[in-house]
């Protein structure tokens, strides 16, 4: 059976630095998807009974392989989505830490949880896997996004079907190879080049699928959640963000600007949890904007393969066009652009860092996520105004508050509506820190101990003892 979606969906590597197609991969047929579902379901029946020590040994070996092959793996995603080699190797270091973290801690995280009850009975919660899961992953962190889903769930004893972004087919295939090289049973993790229609029409309605985790856009999350709800499947969604960084005061403005700038430019601004809205007190606002603009003007395109590469292309020409359209729309509506208004006369998806001020409600960018190197700076005159502006967003992923007065920073941070808040430090993705948001930024948590509380049967056991 072949659908139109299978004809139109294209899994291929297109180098964003040149716009040239490098390699193409065939989309799966419905029969191949059904076969993958069956194999994943059958693998679950044995993988769930594999001793936890053996499951975590596989994860530990996976971590070692990522370390050994980091140079090769970084080059793959540089070609797929433009990530500079130094940043790619940084992503791979975090990936190794994630697999090792769950290898080291999963057994403790799965320990039975005793409950208080009558003296003549015993009650406890045990954590059991639920079955075959679907992961739908994005292109911006090809290895990391998969790791934070796969590591805890494979440790639990679940099995995985992984649908990666159509522009990351090479890294998707390599990850499956790494699991098999590490000793994971072949069908416990299966890479599938599926279409969105196959997710909705074939996978989610199938009783062999027990849940879906998606990292992606708000629109994609809404669509997948609707289908999952229709089929009574558990979902974890990590969606967009418009994270506020609040600067109340600073003893060293130059250092603070450098911190904010570096946090936003990571992955060329293509991260959900980066400072998309910089909220700055009026007494330092003008100088902050001046220094930030100067830093942005210094960035010029570089070869993503270079060891010290700074400004890499966006993930695709289409991403570049979307980003520039959003920026131009905001300026047309009255926003002030300080730098980045001109495009490079280059092929591919390079864009200049953009600094925007005077962005008002109703303009593009005020309530939209700008997925690229755009700095929006807002001026406020009080803590109350800063908090109100920080919370005036449909998103609620991450946030950060900076002040030389720790107590004041903590007080303001307590009033920010977000799934994560950082105080006097930029946001971080670490293996031990739970990651996730509120409002339209999604539901559920990944990483840290909470990652193993999502796709799990917290089964009650109650027994009389005499």
Tab-separated table of C-alpha atoms in Angstrom:
chain	number	residue	atom	x	y	z
A	1	UNK	CA	0.000	0.000	0.000
A	2	UNK	CA	1.496	3.349	-1.068
A	3	UNK	CA	0.112	6.743	-0.095
A	4	UNK	CA	0.731	10.144	-1.598
A	5	UNK	CA	2.634	11.134	1.534
A	6	UNK	CA	5.187	8.436	0.829
A	7	UNK	CA	5.821	9.948	-2.574
A	8	UNK	CA	6.160	13.557	-1.414
A	9	UNK	CA	8.072	13.201	1.860
A	10	UNK	CA	11.792	13.368	1.183
A	11	UNK	CA	14.513	12.157	3.514
A	12	UNK	CA	17.654	13.713	2.144
A	13	UNK	CA	20.825	15.487	3.174
A	14	UNK	CA	21.025	19.026	1.793
A	15	UNK	CA	24.157	20.931	2.830
A	16	UNK	CA	22.870	24.265	4.209
A	17	UNK	CA	26.189	25.963	3.480
A	18	UNK	CA	25.718	25.398	-0.260
A	19	UNK	CA	22.098	24.361	-0.759
A	20	UNK	CA	23.286	21.260	-2.640
A	21	UNK	CA	21.716	17.813	-2.190
A	22	UNK	CA	24.303	15.332	-0.916
A	23	UNK	CA	22.377	12.101	-0.385
A	24	UNK	CA	18.794	10.801	-0.494
A	25	UNK	CA	17.080	8.026	1.458
A	26	UNK	CA	13.868	6.137	0.578
A	27	UNK	CA	10.742	6.775	2.634
A	28	UNK	CA	9.266	3.690	4.301
A	29	UNK	CA	6.164	1.992	2.972
A	30	UNK	CA	3.187	1.319	5.226
A	31	UNK	CA	4.062	-2.379	5.207
A	32	UNK	CA	7.580	-1.591	6.415
A	33	UNK	CA	6.156	0.548	9.223
A	34	UNK	CA	3.810	-2.245	10.300
A	35	UNK	CA	6.712	-4.683	10.248
A	36	UNK	CA	8.754	-2.328	12.429
A	37	UNK	CA	5.866	-2.082	14.891
A	38	UNK	CA	5.662	-5.866	15.127
A	39	UNK	CA	9.397	-6.291	15.598
A	40	UNK	CA	9.508	-3.548	18.232
A	41	UNK	CA	6.612	-5.126	20.122
A	42	UNK	CA	8.239	-8.559	20.057
A	43	UNK	CA	11.581	-7.124	21.193
A	44	UNK	CA	9.852	-5.473	24.153
A	45	UNK	CA	8.748	-8.824	25.523
A	46	UNK	CA	12.340	-9.907	26.028
A	47	UNK	CA	14.033	-6.528	26.609
A	48	UNK	CA	11.754	-5.706	29.562
A	49	UNK	CA	12.852	-8.923	31.272
A	50	UNK	CA	16.542	-8.316	30.630
A	51	UNK	CA	18.191	-7.521	33.980
A	52	UNK	CA	18.608	-3.802	34.567
A	53	UNK	CA	22.360	-4.278	34.945
A	54	UNK	CA	22.549	-5.643	31.391
A	55	UNK	CA	20.384	-2.849	29.997
A	56	UNK	CA	22.531	-0.174	31.609
A	57	UNK	CA	25.711	-1.888	30.416
A	58	UNK	CA	24.489	-1.308	26.868
A	59	UNK	CA	23.959	2.388	27.584
A	60	UNK	CA	27.457	2.654	29.025
A	61	UNK	CA	28.873	1.123	25.854
A	62	UNK	CA	26.810	3.553	23.760
A	63	UNK	CA	28.428	6.449	25.649
A	64	UNK	CA	31.880	5.071	24.871
A	65	UNK	CA	31.109	4.732	21.157
A	66	UNK	CA	29.899	8.317	20.929
A	67	UNK	CA	33.153	9.465	22.495
A	68	UNK	CA	35.256	7.327	20.152
A	69	UNK	CA	33.424	8.444	16.994
A	70	UNK	CA	32.810	12.093	17.912
A	71	UNK	CA	34.806	13.572	15.038
A	72	UNK	CA	33.041	11.459	12.413
A	73	UNK	CA	29.606	12.071	13.945
A	74	UNK	CA	30.129	15.831	14.173
A	75	UNK	CA	30.932	15.982	10.464
A	76	UNK	CA	27.690	14.183	9.617
A	77	UNK	CA	25.448	16.766	11.272
A	78	UNK	CA	27.599	19.616	9.970
A	79	UNK	CA	26.577	18.506	6.476
A	80	UNK	CA	22.971	17.751	7.435
A	81	UNK	CA	22.003	20.889	9.348
A	82	UNK	CA	25.026	23.182	9.349
A	83	UNK	CA	26.284	22.825	12.915
A	84	UNK	CA	29.891	23.924	13.257
A	85	UNK	CA	32.296	21.133	14.161
A	86	UNK	CA	33.182	22.569	17.619
A	87	UNK	CA	29.492	22.815	18.530
A	88	UNK	CA	28.828	19.354	17.139
A	89	UNK	CA	31.567	17.876	19.288
A	90	UNK	CA	30.132	19.735	22.281
A	91	UNK	CA	26.743	18.156	21.573
A	92	UNK	CA	28.356	14.731	21.414
A	93	UNK	CA	30.065	15.231	24.762
A	94	UNK	CA	26.662	15.932	26.314
A	95	UNK	CA	25.204	12.885	24.574
A	96	UNK	CA	27.852	10.667	26.155
A	97	UNK	CA	27.111	12.181	29.566
A	98	UNK	CA	23.396	11.470	29.138
A	99	UNK	CA	23.853	7.791	28.315
A	100	UNK	CA	26.369	7.393	31.126
A	101	UNK	CA	24.089	9.219	33.593
A	102	UNK	CA	21.219	6.804	33.021
A	103	UNK	CA	23.602	3.855	32.964
A	104	UNK	CA	24.827	4.896	36.406
A	105	UNK	CA	21.489	5.904	37.955
A	106	UNK	CA	18.642	3.997	36.307
A	107	UNK	CA	18.691	1.123	38.771
A	108	UNK	CA	18.294	3.500	41.712
A	109	UNK	CA	15.590	5.478	39.899
A	110	UNK	CA	13.608	2.235	39.415
A	111	UNK	CA	13.702	1.113	43.031
A	112	UNK	CA	10.370	0.257	44.592
A	113	UNK	CA	8.740	3.119	46.496
A	114	UNK	CA	7.237	1.964	49.827
A	115	UNK	CA	3.916	3.393	51.011
A	116	UNK	CA	2.794	3.772	54.603
A	117	UNK	CA	-0.176	1.600	55.521
A	118	UNK	CA	-1.575	-0.735	58.151
A	119	UNK	CA	0.789	-2.921	60.155
A	120	UNK	CA	-0.614	-6.141	58.713
A	121	UNK	CA	-0.004	-5.189	55.079
A	122	UNK	CA	2.726	-4.041	52.741
A	123	UNK	CA	2.278	-1.560	49.879
A	124	UNK	CA	4.712	-0.159	47.376
A	125	UNK	CA	4.950	1.347	43.898
A	126	UNK	CA	7.057	-0.532	41.381
A	127	UNK	CA	8.156	0.943	38.078
A	128	UNK	CA	7.634	-1.208	35.017
A	129	UNK	CA	8.093	-0.401	31.295
A	130	UNK	CA	5.019	0.028	29.108
A	131	UNK	CA	6.076	-1.134	25.639
A	132	UNK	CA	7.034	0.159	22.219
A	133	UNK	CA	7.293	3.956	21.978
A	134	UNK	CA	7.495	6.365	19.061
A	135	UNK	CA	10.014	9.209	19.137
A	136	UNK	CA	9.648	12.137	16.726
A	137	UNK	CA	12.805	14.205	16.826
A	138	UNK	CA	13.923	17.554	15.318
A	139	UNK	CA	16.976	18.597	13.357
A	140	UNK	CA	18.521	21.229	15.620
A	141	UNK	CA	20.320	18.809	17.985
A	142	UNK	CA	20.211	15.528	16.049
A	143	UNK	CA	22.038	13.312	18.566
A	144	UNK	CA	21.140	15.052	21.812
A	145	UNK	CA	17.373	15.068	21.249
A	146	UNK	CA	17.386	11.336	20.605
A	147	UNK	CA	19.612	10.614	23.612
A	148	UNK	CA	17.379	12.316	26.140
A	149	UNK	CA	14.417	10.244	24.915
A	150	UNK	CA	16.154	6.948	24.216
A	151	UNK	CA	18.469	6.643	27.224
A	152	UNK	CA	15.878	6.643	30.045
A	153	UNK	CA	13.347	4.572	28.118
A	154	UNK	CA	15.772	1.880	27.054
A	155	UNK	CA	16.983	1.757	30.651
A	156	UNK	CA	13.369	1.245	31.779
A	157	UNK	CA	12.953	-1.648	29.347
A	158	UNK	CA	10.812	0.086	26.728
A	159	UNK	CA	11.586	-0.282	23.024
A	160	UNK	CA	11.715	2.521	20.466
A	161	UNK	CA	10.720	3.441	16.938
A	162	UNK	CA	12.540	6.643	16.009
A	163	UNK	CA	11.295	9.013	13.315
A	164	UNK	CA	13.913	11.692	12.836
A	165	UNK	CA	13.650	14.941	10.892
A	166	UNK	CA	13.676	14.384	7.115
A	167	UNK	CA	16.885	16.419	6.816
A	168	UNK	CA	18.764	14.185	9.275
A	169	UNK	CA	18.539	10.710	7.714
A	170	UNK	CA	22.268	10.005	7.884
A	171	UNK	CA	22.668	10.692	11.591
A	172	UNK	CA	19.423	8.786	12.210
A	173	UNK	CA	20.833	5.684	10.533
A	174	UNK	CA	24.160	5.976	12.347
A	175	UNK	CA	22.453	6.129	15.749
A	176	UNK	CA	20.704	2.835	15.068
A	177	UNK	CA	24.073	1.336	14.103
A	178	UNK	CA	25.642	2.574	17.343
A	179	UNK	CA	22.972	0.888	19.457
A	180	UNK	CA	23.535	-2.407	17.684
A	181	UNK	CA	27.311	-2.042	17.983
A	182	UNK	CA	26.824	-1.525	21.727
A	183	UNK	CA	24.907	-4.785	22.032
A	184	UNK	CA	21.299	-3.616	22.043
A	185	UNK	CA	18.977	-6.231	20.516
A	186	UNK	CA	18.405	-5.259	16.876
A	187	UNK	CA	14.667	-4.559	17.211
A	188	UNK	CA	14.780	-2.709	20.529
A	189	UNK	CA	15.597	0.503	18.625
A	190	UNK	CA	14.454	0.855	15.015
A	191	UNK	CA	15.047	3.873	12.798
A	192	UNK	CA	12.082	4.537	10.495
A	193	UNK	CA	11.879	6.992	7.599
A	194	UNK	CA	8.181	7.565	8.175
A	195	UNK	CA	5.846	10.306	6.985
A	196	UNK	CA	3.640	12.483	9.179
A	197	UNK	CA	0.636	10.714	7.696
A	198	UNK	CA	2.034	7.319	8.682
A	199	UNK	CA	2.451	8.557	12.248
A	200	UNK	CA	-1.217	9.570	12.356
A	201	UNK	CA	-2.743	6.772	10.292
A	202	UNK	CA	-0.526	3.763	10.963
A	203	UNK	CA	1.551	4.053	14.132
A	204	UNK	CA	-0.562	5.880	16.725
A	205	UNK	CA	-3.773	3.892	16.095
A	206	UNK	CA	-1.872	0.611	16.400
A	207	UNK	CA	-2.311	-1.063	19.822
A	208	UNK	CA	1.332	-2.129	19.776
A	209	UNK	CA	2.358	1.516	20.189
A	210	UNK	CA	2.180	2.706	23.787
A	211	UNK	CA	3.106	6.377	23.532
A	212	UNK	CA	4.849	9.142	21.645
A	213	UNK	CA	7.478	11.742	22.503
A	214	UNK	CA	7.885	14.721	20.202
A	215	UNK	CA	10.321	17.588	20.218
A	216	UNK	CA	9.447	20.185	17.622
A	217	UNK	CA	7.211	23.078	16.745
A	218	UNK	CA	4.042	24.096	18.517
A	219	UNK	CA	2.058	23.181	15.402
A	220	UNK	CA	3.605	19.704	15.189
A	221	UNK	CA	3.044	19.118	18.889
A	222	UNK	CA	-0.610	20.096	18.653
A	223	UNK	CA	-1.177	17.761	15.712
A	224	UNK	CA	0.544	14.788	17.343
A	225	UNK	CA	-1.163	15.388	20.691
A	226	UNK	CA	-4.556	15.410	18.963
A	227	UNK	CA	-3.873	12.061	17.292
A	228	UNK	CA	-2.410	10.595	20.464
A	229	UNK	CA	-5.435	11.721	22.462
A	230	UNK	CA	-7.793	10.232	19.882
A	231	UNK	CA	-5.993	6.916	20.363
A	232	UNK	CA	-5.541	7.253	24.142
A	233	UNK	CA	-1.745	7.309	23.963
A	234	UNK	CA	0.558	9.020	26.446
A	235	UNK	CA	2.528	11.987	25.071
A	236	UNK	CA	5.594	13.974	26.050
A	237	UNK	CA	5.958	17.247	24.137
A	238	UNK	CA	8.906	19.630	24.129
A	239	UNK	CA	7.849	22.498	21.924
A	240	UNK	CA	8.839	26.083	21.319
A	241	UNK	CA	10.049	28.764	23.642
A	242	UNK	CA	10.410	32.517	23.879
A	243	UNK	CA	12.619	32.524	26.926
A	244	UNK	CA	13.090	35.770	28.865
A	245	UNK	CA	16.428	36.793	30.335
A	246	UNK	CA	15.863	39.530	32.901
A	247	UNK	CA	18.756	41.864	33.678
A	248	UNK	CA	17.995	43.739	36.894
A	249	UNK	CA	21.506	45.081	37.437
A	250	UNK	CA	25.121	44.085	36.877
A	251	UNK	CA	28.523	45.105	38.219
A	252	UNK	CA	30.118	44.273	34.842
A	253	UNK	CA	27.945	45.118	31.852
A	254	UNK	CA	30.504	43.962	29.271
A	255	UNK	CA	30.676	40.512	30.857
A	256	UNK	CA	26.887	40.318	31.053
A	257	UNK	CA	26.482	41.264	27.391
A	258	UNK	CA	29.010	38.588	26.485
A	259	UNK	CA	27.022	36.024	28.500
A	260	UNK	CA	23.700	36.964	26.909
A	261	UNK	CA	25.214	37.085	23.422
A	262	UNK	CA	26.885	33.692	23.744
A	263	UNK	CA	23.720	32.085	25.085
A	264	UNK	CA	21.652	33.340	22.158
A	265	UNK	CA	24.191	32.502	19.438
A	266	UNK	CA	24.513	28.853	20.437
A	267	UNK	CA	23.563	26.647	17.466
A	268	UNK	CA	23.150	29.880	15.449
A	269	UNK	CA	20.148	30.802	17.562
A	270	UNK	CA	18.327	27.561	16.751
A	271	UNK	CA	17.607	26.355	20.255
A	272	UNK	CA	14.261	26.280	22.043
A	273	UNK	CA	15.810	27.323	25.344
A	274	UNK	CA	17.833	30.385	24.432
A	275	UNK	CA	17.287	34.041	25.429
A	276	UNK	CA	14.902	35.188	22.732
A	277	UNK	CA	13.684	38.131	24.819
A	278	UNK	CA	16.208	40.202	26.746
A	279	UNK	CA	14.463	42.344	29.347
A	280	UNK	CA	16.791	45.079	30.581
A	281	UNK	CA	16.393	47.791	33.221
A	282	UNK	CA	16.301	51.314	31.805
A	283	UNK	CA	19.429	52.543	33.569
A	284	UNK	CA	21.663	50.144	31.579
A	285	UNK	CA	19.444	49.607	28.542
A	286	UNK	CA	21.086	52.005	26.069
A	287	UNK	CA	24.608	50.816	26.774
A	288	UNK	CA	23.455	47.188	26.710
A	289	UNK	CA	21.968	47.622	23.220
A	290	UNK	CA	25.082	49.438	22.011
A	291	UNK	CA	27.454	46.715	23.192
A	292	UNK	CA	25.175	43.912	21.968
A	293	UNK	CA	24.964	45.490	18.508
A	294	UNK	CA	28.740	45.830	18.342
A	295	UNK	CA	29.142	42.134	19.213
A	296	UNK	CA	26.620	41.118	16.551
A	297	UNK	CA	28.392	43.127	13.854
A	298	UNK	CA	31.648	41.274	14.510
A	299	UNK	CA	30.214	37.912	13.444
A	300	UNK	CA	30.841	36.948	9.824
A	301	UNK	CA	30.237	33.693	7.947
A	302	UNK	CA	32.808	30.964	8.420
A	303	UNK	CA	33.332	27.433	7.215
A	304	UNK	CA	31.372	25.191	9.630
A	305	UNK	CA	34.242	22.696	9.361
A	306	UNK	CA	36.735	25.185	10.806
A	307	UNK	CA	37.949	24.401	14.309
A	308	UNK	CA	37.105	27.924	15.548
A	309	UNK	CA	33.980	28.455	13.430
A	310	UNK	CA	31.624	31.072	14.883
A	311	UNK	CA	28.794	31.911	12.486
A	312	UNK	CA	27.374	28.811	10.810
A	313	UNK	CA	24.430	28.738	8.407
A	314	UNK	CA	20.896	28.105	9.529
A	315	UNK	CA	19.669	24.558	9.051
A	316	UNK	CA	18.270	25.095	5.563
A	317	UNK	CA	17.489	27.706	2.949
A	318	UNK	CA	13.830	27.381	3.913
A	319	UNK	CA	14.711	28.143	7.544
A	320	UNK	CA	16.630	31.213	6.403
A	321	UNK	CA	13.649	32.448	4.397
A	322	UNK	CA	11.255	31.985	7.335
A	323	UNK	CA	13.599	33.773	9.703
A	324	UNK	CA	14.171	36.744	7.398
A	325	UNK	CA	10.440	37.040	6.687
A	326	UNK	CA	9.712	37.270	10.432
A	327	UNK	CA	12.402	39.905	10.963
A	328	UNK	CA	11.300	41.987	7.992
A	329	UNK	CA	7.662	41.818	9.100
A	330	UNK	CA	8.568	43.110	12.571
A	331	UNK	CA	10.540	45.995	11.079
A	332	UNK	CA	7.699	46.828	8.692
A	333	UNK	CA	5.390	47.055	11.718
A	334	UNK	CA	7.663	49.553	13.461
A	335	UNK	CA	10.405	47.604	15.254
A	336	UNK	CA	13.894	49.140	15.161
A	337	UNK	CA	16.654	47.030	13.623
A	338	UNK	CA	20.185	47.956	14.727
A	339	UNK	CA	22.094	45.418	12.652
A	340	UNK	CA	21.364	42.446	10.420
A	341	UNK	CA	19.065	44.160	7.948
A	342	UNK	CA	21.193	43.146	4.951
A	343	UNK	CA	21.640	39.609	3.646
A	344	UNK	CA	24.987	38.062	2.757
A	345	UNK	CA	25.622	37.664	-0.954
A	346	UNK	CA	26.316	33.970	-0.450
A	347	UNK	CA	24.716	30.655	-1.401
A	348	UNK	CA	23.110	28.559	1.261
A	349	UNK	CA	21.481	29.572	4.523
A	350	UNK	CA	23.791	32.136	6.125
A	351	UNK	CA	22.104	35.062	7.917
A	352	UNK	CA	23.499	37.993	9.876
A	353	UNK	CA	22.819	38.290	13.619
A	354	UNK	CA	19.893	40.665	14.108
A	355	UNK	CA	19.313	43.115	16.980
A	356	UNK	CA	15.736	44.362	17.352
A	357	UNK	CA	14.234	46.897	19.779
A	358	UNK	CA	10.835	48.579	20.059
A	359	UNK	CA	9.042	45.283	19.433
A	360	UNK	CA	5.469	45.823	20.581
A	361	UNK	CA	2.420	43.602	21.099
A	362	UNK	CA	0.875	42.674	17.767
A	363	UNK	CA	4.183	42.686	15.889
A	364	UNK	CA	5.773	39.569	14.434
A	365	UNK	CA	8.211	38.265	16.966
A	366	UNK	CA	6.485	39.602	20.066
A	367	UNK	CA	4.537	36.378	20.554
A	368	UNK	CA	6.344	34.299	17.915
A	369	UNK	CA	9.495	32.275	18.315
A	370	UNK	CA	12.305	33.619	16.113
A	371	UNK	CA	14.382	30.526	15.372
A	372	UNK	CA	17.670	32.083	14.406
A	373	UNK	CA	20.252	34.641	15.624
A	374	UNK	CA	17.790	37.386	16.568
A	375	UNK	CA	18.209	39.488	19.706
A	376	UNK	CA	15.039	41.227	20.896
A	377	UNK	CA	15.756	43.728	23.671
A	378	UNK	CA	13.021	45.282	25.832
A	379	UNK	CA	13.365	48.224	28.227
A	380	UNK	CA	11.635	48.168	31.621
A	381	UNK	CA	11.746	50.465	34.636
A	382	UNK	CA	10.743	48.155	37.502
A	383	UNK	CA	10.821	44.560	38.677
A	384	UNK	CA	7.051	44.384	38.331
A	385	UNK	CA	7.202	45.515	34.704
A	386	UNK	CA	9.958	42.997	34.008
A	387	UNK	CA	7.912	40.131	35.455
A	388	UNK	CA	4.778	41.167	33.564
A	389	UNK	CA	6.688	41.302	30.275
A	390	UNK	CA	8.457	38.000	30.950
A	391	UNK	CA	5.115	36.264	31.462
A	392	UNK	CA	3.391	37.933	28.500
A	393	UNK	CA	3.964	34.971	26.194
A	394	UNK	CA	2.087	31.813	25.224
A	395	UNK	CA	5.282	29.868	25.915
A	396	UNK	CA	6.858	28.841	29.195
A	397	UNK	CA	10.017	26.830	28.629
A	398	UNK	CA	13.054	28.417	30.285
A	399	UNK	CA	14.122	31.723	31.819
A	400	UNK	CA	16.964	33.423	33.638
A	401	UNK	CA	17.282	36.319	36.073
A	402	UNK	CA	20.485	38.282	36.688
A	403	UNK	CA	21.279	40.611	39.589
A	404	UNK	CA	24.151	41.291	41.955
A	405	UNK	CA	21.522	41.051	44.710
A	406	UNK	CA	20.920	37.299	44.989
A	407	UNK	CA	17.808	37.675	47.142
A	408	UNK	CA	16.235	40.090	44.651
A	409	UNK	CA	17.029	37.781	41.736
A	410	UNK	CA	15.456	34.818	43.522
A	411	UNK	CA	12.338	36.831	44.362
A	412	UNK	CA	11.839	37.814	40.731
A	413	UNK	CA	12.631	34.303	39.493
A	414	UNK	CA	9.878	32.854	41.693
A	415	UNK	CA	7.318	34.897	39.764
A	416	UNK	CA	8.317	33.810	36.248
A	417	UNK	CA	5.947	31.303	34.626
A	418	UNK	CA	8.348	28.762	33.141
A	419	UNK	CA	9.327	25.138	33.453
A	420	UNK	CA	12.925	26.109	34.189
A	421	UNK	CA	14.468	29.138	35.835
A	422	UNK	CA	18.174	29.922	36.184
A	423	UNK	CA	19.576	32.547	38.534
A	424	UNK	CA	22.737	34.458	37.652
A	425	UNK	CA	23.696	31.876	35.047
A	426	UNK	CA	22.510	31.237	31.499
A	427	UNK	CA	20.261	28.290	30.803
A	428	UNK	CA	21.977	24.939	30.549
A	429	UNK	CA	21.103	21.503	29.228
A	430	UNK	CA	22.696	19.017	31.575
A	431	UNK	CA	22.111	15.309	31.950
A	432	UNK	CA	20.951	15.655	35.580
A	433	UNK	CA	18.642	18.697	35.102
A	434	UNK	CA	15.004	17.934	34.185
A	435	UNK	CA	14.095	19.703	30.943
A	436	UNK	CA	10.598	20.843	29.964
A	437	UNK	CA	8.082	23.654	30.021
A	438	UNK	CA	4.566	24.819	30.759
A	439	UNK	CA	1.846	26.538	28.753
A	440	UNK	CA	2.368	26.030	25.002
A	441	UNK	CA	5.954	24.888	25.486
A	442	UNK	CA	4.733	21.370	26.072
A	443	UNK	CA	4.075	18.707	28.696
A	444	UNK	CA	6.343	16.244	30.467
A	445	UNK	CA	9.995	16.253	31.414
A	446	UNK	CA	13.173	14.815	29.955
A	447	UNK	CA	16.621	14.304	31.524
A	448	UNK	CA	17.333	13.983	35.229
A	449	UNK	CA	15.383	11.562	37.430
A	450	UNK	CA	12.006	12.822	36.140
A	451	UNK	CA	12.742	11.405	32.664
A	452	UNK	CA	12.070	7.903	33.962
A	453	UNK	CA	8.646	8.844	35.321
A	454	UNK	CA	7.023	9.482	31.928
A	455	UNK	CA	6.593	6.252	29.949
A	456	UNK	CA	6.354	3.935	32.920
A	457	UNK	CA	3.725	1.872	34.680
A	458	UNK	CA	3.834	2.939	38.313
A	459	UNK	CA	2.222	-0.269	39.418
A	460	UNK	CA	0.777	-0.566	42.891
A	461	UNK	CA	1.529	-3.764	44.801
A	462	UNK	CA	-0.477	-4.340	48.019
A	463	UNK	CA	-0.290	-7.507	50.059
A	464	UNK	CA	-1.380	-8.729	53.447
A	465	UNK	CA	1.495	-9.881	55.602
A	466	UNK	CA	-0.425	-11.748	58.319
